[in-house]
Short mmCIF file of C-alpha atoms in Angstrom, two decimals:
data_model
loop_
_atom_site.label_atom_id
_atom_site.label_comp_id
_atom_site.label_asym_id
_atom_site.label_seq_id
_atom_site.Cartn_x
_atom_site.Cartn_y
_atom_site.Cartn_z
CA UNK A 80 -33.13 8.49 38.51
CA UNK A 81 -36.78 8.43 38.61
CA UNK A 82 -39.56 7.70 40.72
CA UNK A 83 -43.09 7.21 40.64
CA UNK A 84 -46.10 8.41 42.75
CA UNK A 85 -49.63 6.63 43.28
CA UNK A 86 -52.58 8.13 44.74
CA UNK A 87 -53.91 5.30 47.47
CA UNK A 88 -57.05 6.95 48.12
CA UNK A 89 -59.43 9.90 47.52
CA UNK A 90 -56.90 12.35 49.82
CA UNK A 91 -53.27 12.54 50.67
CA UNK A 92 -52.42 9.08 50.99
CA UNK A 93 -49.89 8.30 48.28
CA UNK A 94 -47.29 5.41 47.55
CA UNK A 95 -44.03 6.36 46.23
CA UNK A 96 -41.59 3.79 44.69
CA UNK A 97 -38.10 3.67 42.93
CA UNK A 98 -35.71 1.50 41.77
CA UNK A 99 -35.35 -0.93 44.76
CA UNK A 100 -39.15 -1.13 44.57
CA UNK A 101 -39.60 -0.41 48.01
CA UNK A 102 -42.82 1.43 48.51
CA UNK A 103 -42.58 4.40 51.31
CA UNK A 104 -46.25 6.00 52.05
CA UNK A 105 -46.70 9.78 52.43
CA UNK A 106 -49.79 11.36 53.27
CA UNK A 107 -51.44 15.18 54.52
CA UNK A 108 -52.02 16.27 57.88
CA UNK A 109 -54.88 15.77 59.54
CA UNK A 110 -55.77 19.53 59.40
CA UNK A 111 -56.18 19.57 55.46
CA UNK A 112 -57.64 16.28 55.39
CA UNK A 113 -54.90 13.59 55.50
CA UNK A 114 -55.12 10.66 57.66
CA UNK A 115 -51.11 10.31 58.95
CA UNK A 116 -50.92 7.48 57.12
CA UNK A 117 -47.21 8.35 56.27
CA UNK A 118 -44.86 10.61 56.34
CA UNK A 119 -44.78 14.51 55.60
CA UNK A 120 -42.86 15.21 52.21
CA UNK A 121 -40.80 17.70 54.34
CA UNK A 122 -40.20 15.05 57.24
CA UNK A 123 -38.92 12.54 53.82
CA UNK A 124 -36.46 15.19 52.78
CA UNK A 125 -35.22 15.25 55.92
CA UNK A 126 -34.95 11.82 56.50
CA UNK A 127 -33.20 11.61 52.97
CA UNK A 128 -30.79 13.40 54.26
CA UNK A 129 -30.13 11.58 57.55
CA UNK A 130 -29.71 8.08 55.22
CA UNK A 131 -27.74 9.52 52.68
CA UNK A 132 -24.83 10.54 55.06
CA UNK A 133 -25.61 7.64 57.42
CA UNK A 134 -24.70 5.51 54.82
CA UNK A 135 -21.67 7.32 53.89
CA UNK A 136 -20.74 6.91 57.44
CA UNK A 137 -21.52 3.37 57.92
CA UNK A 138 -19.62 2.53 54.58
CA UNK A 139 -16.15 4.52 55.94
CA UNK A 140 -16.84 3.33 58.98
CA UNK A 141 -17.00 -0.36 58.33
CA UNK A 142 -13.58 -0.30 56.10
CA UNK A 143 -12.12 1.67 59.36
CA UNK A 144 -13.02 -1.78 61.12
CA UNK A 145 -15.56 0.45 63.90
CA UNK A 146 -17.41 -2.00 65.97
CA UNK A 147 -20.34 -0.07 65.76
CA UNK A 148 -23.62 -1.45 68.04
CA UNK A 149 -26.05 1.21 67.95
CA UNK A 150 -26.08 4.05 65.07
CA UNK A 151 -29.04 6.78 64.69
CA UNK A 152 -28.97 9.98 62.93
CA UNK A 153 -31.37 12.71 64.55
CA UNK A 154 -32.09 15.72 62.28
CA UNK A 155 -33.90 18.85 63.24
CA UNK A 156 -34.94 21.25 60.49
CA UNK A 157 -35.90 25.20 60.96
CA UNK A 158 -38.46 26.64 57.95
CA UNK A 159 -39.32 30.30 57.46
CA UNK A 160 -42.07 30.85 55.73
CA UNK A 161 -41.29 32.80 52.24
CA UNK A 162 -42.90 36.39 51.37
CA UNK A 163 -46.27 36.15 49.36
CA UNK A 164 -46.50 32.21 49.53
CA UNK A 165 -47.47 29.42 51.59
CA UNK A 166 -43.87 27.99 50.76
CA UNK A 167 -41.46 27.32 53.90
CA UNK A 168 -38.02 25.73 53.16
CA UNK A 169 -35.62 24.72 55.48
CA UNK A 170 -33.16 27.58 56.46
CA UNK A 171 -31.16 25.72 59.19
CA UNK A 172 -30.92 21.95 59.59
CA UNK A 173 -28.81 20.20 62.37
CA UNK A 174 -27.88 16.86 62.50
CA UNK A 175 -27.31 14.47 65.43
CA UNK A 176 -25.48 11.42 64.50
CA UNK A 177 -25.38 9.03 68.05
CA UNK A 178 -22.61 6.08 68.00
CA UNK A 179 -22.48 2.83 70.37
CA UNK A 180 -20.04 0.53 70.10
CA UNK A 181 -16.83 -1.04 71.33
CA UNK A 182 -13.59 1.07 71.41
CA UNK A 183 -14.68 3.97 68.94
CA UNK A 184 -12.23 5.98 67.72
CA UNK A 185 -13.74 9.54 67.47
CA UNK A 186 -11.15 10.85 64.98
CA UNK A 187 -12.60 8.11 62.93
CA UNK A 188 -16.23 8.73 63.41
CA UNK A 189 -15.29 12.85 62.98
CA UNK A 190 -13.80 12.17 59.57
CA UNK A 191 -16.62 9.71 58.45
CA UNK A 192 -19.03 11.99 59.06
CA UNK A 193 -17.15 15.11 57.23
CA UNK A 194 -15.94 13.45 54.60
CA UNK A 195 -20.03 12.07 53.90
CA UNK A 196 -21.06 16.38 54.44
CA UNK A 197 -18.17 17.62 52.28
CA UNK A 198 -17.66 14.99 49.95
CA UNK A 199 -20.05 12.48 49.23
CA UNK A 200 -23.78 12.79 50.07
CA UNK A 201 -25.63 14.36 47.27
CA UNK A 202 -28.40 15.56 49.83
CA UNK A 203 -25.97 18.31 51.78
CA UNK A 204 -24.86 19.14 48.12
CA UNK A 205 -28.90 20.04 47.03
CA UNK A 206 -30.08 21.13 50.55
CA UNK A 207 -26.51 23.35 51.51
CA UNK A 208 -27.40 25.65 48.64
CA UNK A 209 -30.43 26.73 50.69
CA UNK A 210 -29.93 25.89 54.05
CA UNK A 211 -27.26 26.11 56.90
CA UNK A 212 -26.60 22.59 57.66
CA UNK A 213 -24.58 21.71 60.90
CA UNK A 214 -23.85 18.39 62.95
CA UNK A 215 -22.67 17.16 66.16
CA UNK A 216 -21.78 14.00 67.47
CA UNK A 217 -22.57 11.89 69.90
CA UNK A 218 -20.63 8.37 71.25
CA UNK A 219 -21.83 6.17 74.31
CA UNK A 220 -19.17 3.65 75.35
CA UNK A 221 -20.33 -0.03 75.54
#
Protein backbone atom coordinates (compact mmCIF):
# COMPACT_ATOMS: atom_id res chain seq x y z
CA UNK A 1 0.00 0.00 0.00
CA UNK A 2 1.18 3.43 -0.41
CA UNK A 3 0.10 6.83 -0.44
CA UNK A 4 1.19 10.12 -1.28
CA UNK A 5 1.06 13.60 0.39
CA UNK A 6 1.08 17.20 -1.35
CA UNK A 7 1.59 20.37 0.32
CA UNK A 8 -1.45 22.78 -1.17
CA UNK A 9 -0.13 25.83 0.26
CA UNK A 10 2.51 27.62 2.38
CA UNK A 11 0.80 25.94 5.84
CA UNK A 12 -1.09 22.87 6.77
CA UNK A 13 -3.19 22.43 3.91
CA UNK A 14 -2.20 19.14 2.30
CA UNK A 15 -3.80 16.65 -0.32
CA UNK A 16 -3.44 13.08 0.30
CA UNK A 17 -4.19 10.43 -2.41
CA UNK A 18 -4.02 6.55 -2.91
CA UNK A 19 -4.88 4.05 -5.11
CA UNK A 20 -8.55 4.96 -5.93
CA UNK A 21 -7.13 8.44 -6.60
CA UNK A 22 -9.49 10.06 -4.51
CA UNK A 23 -7.94 13.11 -2.99
CA UNK A 24 -9.01 13.71 0.92
CA UNK A 25 -7.61 17.28 2.28
CA UNK A 26 -6.09 17.59 5.77
CA UNK A 27 -4.99 20.66 7.22
CA UNK A 28 -3.73 22.39 11.00
CA UNK A 29 -5.81 24.08 13.38
CA UNK A 30 -6.39 27.37 13.36
CA UNK A 31 -4.29 27.90 16.56
CA UNK A 32 -0.89 26.85 14.83
CA UNK A 33 -1.77 28.40 11.70
CA UNK A 34 -4.03 26.07 9.64
CA UNK A 35 -7.03 27.26 7.94
CA UNK A 36 -9.66 24.02 8.62
CA UNK A 37 -9.48 23.36 5.31
CA UNK A 38 -9.71 19.55 6.11
CA UNK A 39 -9.59 17.24 8.41
CA UNK A 40 -7.28 16.64 11.59
CA UNK A 41 -4.85 13.58 10.94
CA UNK A 42 -6.23 12.27 14.31
CA UNK A 43 -10.01 12.94 13.28
CA UNK A 44 -8.76 10.68 9.68
CA UNK A 45 -7.59 7.84 11.85
CA UNK A 46 -10.59 7.82 13.41
CA UNK A 47 -12.69 8.01 10.63
CA UNK A 48 -10.50 5.11 9.09
CA UNK A 49 -11.61 3.22 11.51
CA UNK A 50 -15.36 3.93 11.38
CA UNK A 51 -15.16 2.92 7.28
CA UNK A 52 -13.12 0.08 7.67
CA UNK A 53 -15.65 -1.83 9.93
CA UNK A 54 -18.60 -0.06 8.29
CA UNK A 55 -17.73 -1.71 5.35
CA UNK A 56 -17.23 -4.98 6.88
CA UNK A 57 -20.67 -4.52 8.16
CA UNK A 58 -22.36 -3.40 5.13
CA UNK A 59 -20.65 -6.32 3.12
CA UNK A 60 -22.11 -9.18 5.86
CA UNK A 61 -24.91 -7.35 6.05
CA UNK A 62 -25.95 -7.19 2.45
CA UNK A 63 -25.30 -11.19 1.90
CA UNK A 64 -27.62 -11.49 5.24
CA UNK A 65 -30.29 -9.79 2.83
CA UNK A 66 -30.69 -6.56 5.77
CA UNK A 67 -32.82 -3.93 4.28
CA UNK A 68 -30.76 -1.41 5.60
CA UNK A 69 -32.09 2.55 5.01
CA UNK A 70 -29.97 4.60 7.09
CA UNK A 71 -26.33 3.40 8.37
CA UNK A 72 -23.76 5.83 10.32
CA UNK A 73 -20.91 4.91 12.42
CA UNK A 74 -20.19 7.55 15.31
CA UNK A 75 -16.72 7.20 16.94
CA UNK A 76 -15.49 9.02 19.96
CA UNK A 77 -11.78 8.83 20.79
CA UNK A 78 -10.09 9.63 24.42
CA UNK A 79 -6.06 10.81 24.12
CA UNK A 80 -3.73 11.19 27.09
CA UNK A 81 -1.08 13.08 26.54
CA UNK A 82 2.37 10.96 26.83
CA UNK A 83 5.26 11.90 29.50
CA UNK A 84 8.00 14.32 28.04
CA UNK A 85 6.19 14.86 24.57
CA UNK A 86 3.60 16.70 22.88
CA UNK A 87 2.37 13.14 21.62
CA UNK A 88 -1.36 12.09 22.65
CA UNK A 89 -2.68 8.72 21.27
CA UNK A 90 -5.88 7.40 21.64
CA UNK A 91 -6.29 5.29 24.88
CA UNK A 92 -10.07 4.54 24.62
CA UNK A 93 -12.16 4.71 21.46
CA UNK A 94 -15.98 3.88 21.33
CA UNK A 95 -17.89 3.28 18.50
CA UNK A 96 -21.57 3.98 17.70
CA UNK A 97 -22.80 2.15 14.77
CA UNK A 98 -26.82 3.49 14.19
CA UNK A 99 -29.07 1.11 11.83
CA UNK A 100 -32.51 2.06 9.97
CA UNK A 101 -34.17 -0.15 8.05
CA UNK A 102 -37.01 -2.59 7.54
CA UNK A 103 -37.30 -5.71 9.80
CA UNK A 104 -33.58 -5.79 11.19
CA UNK A 105 -32.55 -8.64 12.72
CA UNK A 106 -30.23 -7.56 15.64
CA UNK A 107 -28.51 -10.96 16.00
CA UNK A 108 -27.53 -10.18 12.50
CA UNK A 109 -26.37 -6.67 12.87
CA UNK A 110 -24.52 -7.97 16.46
CA UNK A 111 -22.54 -10.56 14.54
CA UNK A 112 -21.71 -8.18 11.55
CA UNK A 113 -20.35 -5.87 13.60
CA UNK A 114 -18.13 -8.48 15.78
CA UNK A 115 -17.12 -10.45 13.28
CA UNK A 116 -15.71 -6.82 11.30
CA UNK A 117 -13.88 -5.95 15.28
CA UNK A 118 -12.57 -9.51 15.76
CA UNK A 119 -12.00 -10.65 12.45
CA UNK A 120 -11.68 -8.52 9.64
CA UNK A 121 -10.92 -4.77 9.88
CA UNK A 122 -7.26 -4.17 9.86
CA UNK A 123 -7.86 -0.75 11.76
CA UNK A 124 -9.10 -2.47 15.32
CA UNK A 125 -6.11 -4.90 14.59
CA UNK A 126 -3.38 -1.60 14.48
CA UNK A 127 -5.38 0.71 16.87
CA UNK A 128 -6.45 -2.41 19.65
CA UNK A 129 -2.75 -2.78 20.36
CA UNK A 130 -2.89 0.71 21.89
CA UNK A 131 -6.20 1.53 22.66
CA UNK A 132 -9.39 0.06 24.38
CA UNK A 133 -11.81 -0.05 21.64
CA UNK A 134 -15.59 -0.69 22.49
CA UNK A 135 -19.01 -0.40 20.49
CA UNK A 136 -22.62 -0.24 20.92
CA UNK A 137 -25.41 -0.38 18.76
CA UNK A 138 -28.07 1.37 17.85
CA UNK A 139 -31.42 0.29 15.51
CA UNK A 140 -34.50 2.67 14.74
CA UNK A 141 -37.41 0.73 13.22
CA UNK A 142 -38.79 2.13 9.90
Amino acid sequence: MKVELVRVDDAFHFEGSGSSEVKVHTDGSPEIGGSNLGVRPMELLLMGLASCSAIDVVLILKKQRQDITDFRVSVEGDRTQEADTQRKPFTKIHLTFKFAGNNLDESKIQRAIGLSMEKYCSATAQLEALATITYDVEIATV
